[in-house]
C-alpha positions as CSV (number, residue, x, y, z in Angstrom):
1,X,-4.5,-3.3,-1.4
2,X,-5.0,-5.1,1.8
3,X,-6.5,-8.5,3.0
4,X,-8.0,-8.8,6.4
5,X,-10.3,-11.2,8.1
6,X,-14.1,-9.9,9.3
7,X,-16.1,-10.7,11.8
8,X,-19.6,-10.3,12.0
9,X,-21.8,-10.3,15.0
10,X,-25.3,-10.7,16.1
11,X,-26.4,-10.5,19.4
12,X,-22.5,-10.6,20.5
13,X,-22.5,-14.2,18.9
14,X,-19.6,-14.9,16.3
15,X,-21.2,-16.0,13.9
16,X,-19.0,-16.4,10.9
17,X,-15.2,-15.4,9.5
18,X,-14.9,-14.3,5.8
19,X,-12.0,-12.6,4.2
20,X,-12.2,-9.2,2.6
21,X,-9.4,-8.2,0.3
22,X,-10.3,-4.2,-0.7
23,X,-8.2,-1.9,-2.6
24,X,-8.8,1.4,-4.8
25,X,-7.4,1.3,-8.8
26,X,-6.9,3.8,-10.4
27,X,-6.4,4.2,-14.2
28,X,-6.9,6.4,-17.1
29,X,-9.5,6.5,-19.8
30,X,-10.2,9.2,-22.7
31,X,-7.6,10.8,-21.0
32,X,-9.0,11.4,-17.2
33,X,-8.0,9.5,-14.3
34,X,-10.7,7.4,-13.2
35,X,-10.4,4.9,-10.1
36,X,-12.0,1.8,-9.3
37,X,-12.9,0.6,-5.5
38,X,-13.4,-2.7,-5.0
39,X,-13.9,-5.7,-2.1
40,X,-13.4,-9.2,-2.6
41,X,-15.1,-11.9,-0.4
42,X,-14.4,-15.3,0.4
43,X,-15.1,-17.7,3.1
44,X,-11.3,-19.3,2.6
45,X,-9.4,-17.9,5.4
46,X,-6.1,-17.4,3.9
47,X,-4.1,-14.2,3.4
48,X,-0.9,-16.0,1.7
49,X,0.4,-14.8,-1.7
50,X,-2.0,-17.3,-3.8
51,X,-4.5,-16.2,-2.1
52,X,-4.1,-12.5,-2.7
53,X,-3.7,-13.3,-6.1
54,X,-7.2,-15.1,-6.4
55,X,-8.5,-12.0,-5.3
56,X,-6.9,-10.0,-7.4
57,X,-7.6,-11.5,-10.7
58,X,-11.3,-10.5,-11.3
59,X,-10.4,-7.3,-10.5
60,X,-7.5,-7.4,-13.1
61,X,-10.3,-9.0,-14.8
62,X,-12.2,-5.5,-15.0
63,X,-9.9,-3.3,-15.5
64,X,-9.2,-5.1,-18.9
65,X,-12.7,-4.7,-20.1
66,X,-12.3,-0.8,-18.8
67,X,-8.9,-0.1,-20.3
68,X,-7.5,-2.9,-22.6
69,X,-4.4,-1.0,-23.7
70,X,-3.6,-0.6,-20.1
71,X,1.0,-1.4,-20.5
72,X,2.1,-0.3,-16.8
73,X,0.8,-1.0,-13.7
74,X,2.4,-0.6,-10.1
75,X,0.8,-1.9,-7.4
76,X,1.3,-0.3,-3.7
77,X,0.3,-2.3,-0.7
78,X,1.6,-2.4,2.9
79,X,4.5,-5.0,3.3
80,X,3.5,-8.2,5.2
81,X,5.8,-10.9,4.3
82,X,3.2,-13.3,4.1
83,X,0.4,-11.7,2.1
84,X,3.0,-9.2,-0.9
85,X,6.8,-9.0,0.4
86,X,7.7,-12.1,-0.6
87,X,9.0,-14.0,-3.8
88,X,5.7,-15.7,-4.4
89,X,3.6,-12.5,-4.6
90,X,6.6,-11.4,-7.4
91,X,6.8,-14.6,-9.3
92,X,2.8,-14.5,-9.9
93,X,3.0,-10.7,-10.5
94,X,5.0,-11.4,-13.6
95,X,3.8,-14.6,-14.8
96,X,0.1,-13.9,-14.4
97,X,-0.2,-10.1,-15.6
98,X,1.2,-10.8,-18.8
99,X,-1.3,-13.8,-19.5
100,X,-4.1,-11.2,-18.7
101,X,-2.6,-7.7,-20.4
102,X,-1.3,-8.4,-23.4
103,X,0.1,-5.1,-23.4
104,X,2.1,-5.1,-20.5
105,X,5.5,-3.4,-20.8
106,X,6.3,-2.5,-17.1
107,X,5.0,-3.5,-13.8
108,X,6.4,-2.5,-9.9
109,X,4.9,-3.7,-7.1
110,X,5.6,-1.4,-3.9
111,X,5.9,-2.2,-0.1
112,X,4.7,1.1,1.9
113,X,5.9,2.1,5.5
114,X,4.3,0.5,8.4
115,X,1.1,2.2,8.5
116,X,1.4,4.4,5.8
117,X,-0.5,4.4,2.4
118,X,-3.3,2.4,3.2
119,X,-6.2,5.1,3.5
120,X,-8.1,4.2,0.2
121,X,-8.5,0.3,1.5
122,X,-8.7,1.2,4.8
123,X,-11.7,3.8,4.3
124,X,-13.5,1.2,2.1
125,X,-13.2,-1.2,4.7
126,X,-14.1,0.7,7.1
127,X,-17.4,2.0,5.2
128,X,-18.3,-2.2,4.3
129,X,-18.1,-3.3,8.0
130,X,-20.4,-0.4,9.3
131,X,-22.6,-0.9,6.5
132,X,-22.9,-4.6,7.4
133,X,-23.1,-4.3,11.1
134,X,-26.1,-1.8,10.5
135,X,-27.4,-4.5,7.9
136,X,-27.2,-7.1,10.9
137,X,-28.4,-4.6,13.5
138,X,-31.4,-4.3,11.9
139,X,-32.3,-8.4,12.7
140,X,-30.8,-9.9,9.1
141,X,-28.2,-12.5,8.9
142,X,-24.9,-12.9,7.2
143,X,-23.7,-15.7,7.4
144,X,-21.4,-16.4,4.7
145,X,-19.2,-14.8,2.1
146,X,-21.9,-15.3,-0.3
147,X,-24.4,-13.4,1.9
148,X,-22.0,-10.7,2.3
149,X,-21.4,-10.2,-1.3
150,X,-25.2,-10.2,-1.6
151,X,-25.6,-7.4,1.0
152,X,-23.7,-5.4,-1.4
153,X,-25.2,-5.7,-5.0
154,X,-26.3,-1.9,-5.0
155,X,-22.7,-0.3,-3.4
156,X,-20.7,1.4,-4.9
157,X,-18.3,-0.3,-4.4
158,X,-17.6,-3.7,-6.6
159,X,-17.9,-6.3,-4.2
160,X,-16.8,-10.0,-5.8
161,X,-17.2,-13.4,-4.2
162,X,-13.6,-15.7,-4.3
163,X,-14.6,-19.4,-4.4
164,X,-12.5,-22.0,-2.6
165,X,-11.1,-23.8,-6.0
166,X,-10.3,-20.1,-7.3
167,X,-7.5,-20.0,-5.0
168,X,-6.8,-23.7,-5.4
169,X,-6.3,-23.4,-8.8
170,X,-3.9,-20.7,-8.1
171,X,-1.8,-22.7,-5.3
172,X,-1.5,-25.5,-8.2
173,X,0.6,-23.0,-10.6
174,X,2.9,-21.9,-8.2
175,X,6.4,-22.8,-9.1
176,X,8.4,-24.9,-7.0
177,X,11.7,-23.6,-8.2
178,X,10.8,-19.5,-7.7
179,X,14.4,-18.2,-6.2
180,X,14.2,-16.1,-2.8
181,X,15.0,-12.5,-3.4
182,X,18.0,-11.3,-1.3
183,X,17.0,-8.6,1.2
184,X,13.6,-8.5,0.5
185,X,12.7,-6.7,4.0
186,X,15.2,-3.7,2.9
187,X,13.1,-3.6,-0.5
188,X,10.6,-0.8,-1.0
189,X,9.8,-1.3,-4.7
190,X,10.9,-4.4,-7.0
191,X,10.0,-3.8,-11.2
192,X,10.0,-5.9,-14.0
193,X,10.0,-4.9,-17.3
194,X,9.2,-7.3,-20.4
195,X,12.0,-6.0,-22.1
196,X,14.5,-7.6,-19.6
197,X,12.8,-11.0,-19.2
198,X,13.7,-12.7,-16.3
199,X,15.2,-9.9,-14.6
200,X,13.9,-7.7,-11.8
201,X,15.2,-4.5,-10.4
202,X,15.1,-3.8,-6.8
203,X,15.1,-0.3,-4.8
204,X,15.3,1.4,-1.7
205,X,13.0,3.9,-2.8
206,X,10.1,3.9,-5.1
207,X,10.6,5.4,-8.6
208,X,8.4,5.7,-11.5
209,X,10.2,6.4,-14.3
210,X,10.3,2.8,-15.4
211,X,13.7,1.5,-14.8
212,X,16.2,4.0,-13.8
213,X,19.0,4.5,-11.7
214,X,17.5,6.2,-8.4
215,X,17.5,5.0,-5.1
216,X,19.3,1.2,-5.9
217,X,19.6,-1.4,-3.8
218,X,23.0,-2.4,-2.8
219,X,22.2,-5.5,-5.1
220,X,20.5,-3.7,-7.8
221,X,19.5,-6.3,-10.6
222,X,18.3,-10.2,-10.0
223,X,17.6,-12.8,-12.2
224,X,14.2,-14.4,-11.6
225,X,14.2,-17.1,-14.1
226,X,11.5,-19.2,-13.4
227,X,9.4,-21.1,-15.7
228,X,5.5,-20.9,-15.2
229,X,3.4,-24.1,-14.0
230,X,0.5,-24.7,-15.7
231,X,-2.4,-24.8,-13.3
232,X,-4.7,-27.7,-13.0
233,X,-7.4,-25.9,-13.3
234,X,-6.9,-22.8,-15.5
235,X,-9.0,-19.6,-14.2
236,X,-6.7,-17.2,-16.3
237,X,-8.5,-14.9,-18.6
């Protein structure tokens, strides 16, 4: 996953700022790996954690309707502190998966080496930004988020538009009690199982095979007990 800001030009005139958040997921069905590649849009500016969250829930969104029994999921991502290495990013990774899989046993998410592991977003973004700087080269106009996503409708790539209360909605349940998570910067993968409730497990290394003893942290275990906020206005699905 990754969430960048865009610039589009015309005539060497900045126009307009949107974010893009794009990503690749992939996920099994009848037995075959499948992946879905995806772009989300929005005019907001913001790359913090409740933002990347906004973006990410019609996505999650999808990939319900695709694969319901879906009961692990690790997300891997680069490691900025203020868009997914950080305690908010983890505190919405437990309390807002569950509300959407039902299913979920196990989750990780998973902080990649500067510059490493981004290929899939970056080749989607990449293909998006030429395909809209020919789109503007040819004398149209994209001027907002909306236009952008409209630019799109035939890619294949999914392209989804984030509204401005989307990620207002998600700032409003956001805990103020979520507890920091000691050496976070040393972390490379943190899981959570809905077994252990409460409880995450941190690691130097990332490990699949759910929660094991590889590659600890020197503090291995931490509780996270933190009770969800209800959000004023609820976009969970």
């Amino acid at each position: 996953m990754q969430l960048k800001a865009l610039r589009k030009y015309n005539l060497c005139i900045l126009v307009h700022q949107i974010s893009i958040h794009t990503g690749v997921a992939y996920y099994l069905k009848n037995e075959s790996t499948s992946c879905l590649s995806f772009a989300t849009v929005s005019n907001n500016l913001d790359h913090g954690a409740c933002a990347v969250w906004a973006h990410l829930q019609p996505i999650l969104k999808i990939l319900l309707n695709k694969t319901p029994q879906i009961d692990t999921i690790h997300f891997v991502s680069d490691g900025p502190t203020s868009q997914y290495r950080n305690r908010s990013n983890i505190y919405f990774m437990i309390t807002q998966i569950e509300t959407i899989f039902s299913n979920i046993k196990h989750l990780s998410s998973n902080f990649c080496e500067s510059g490493h592991g981004k290929g899939p977003m970056d080749g989607i973004g990449g293909s998006l930004e030429r395909s809209a700087d020919a789109f503007v080269a040819y004398g149209n106009d994209a001027l907002s988020a909306e236009d952008f996503v409209e630019v799109f409708q035939e890619s294949k790539v999914r392209v989804l538009l984030i509204k401005e209360e989307d990620i207002q909605a998600i700032k409003s349940s956001l805990s103020d009690q979520v507890p920091g998570i000691w050496h976070i910067m040393k972390i490379k993968q943190i899981i959570y199982s809905k077994e252990l409730r409460q409880k995450i497990f941190l690691r130097n290394l990332s490990c699949f095979d759910s929660i094991c003893s590889h590659f600890p942290s020197i503090k291995p275990s931490f509780d996270f007990n933190v009770v969800p906020v209800k959000p004023k206005s609820c976009i969970f699905f």
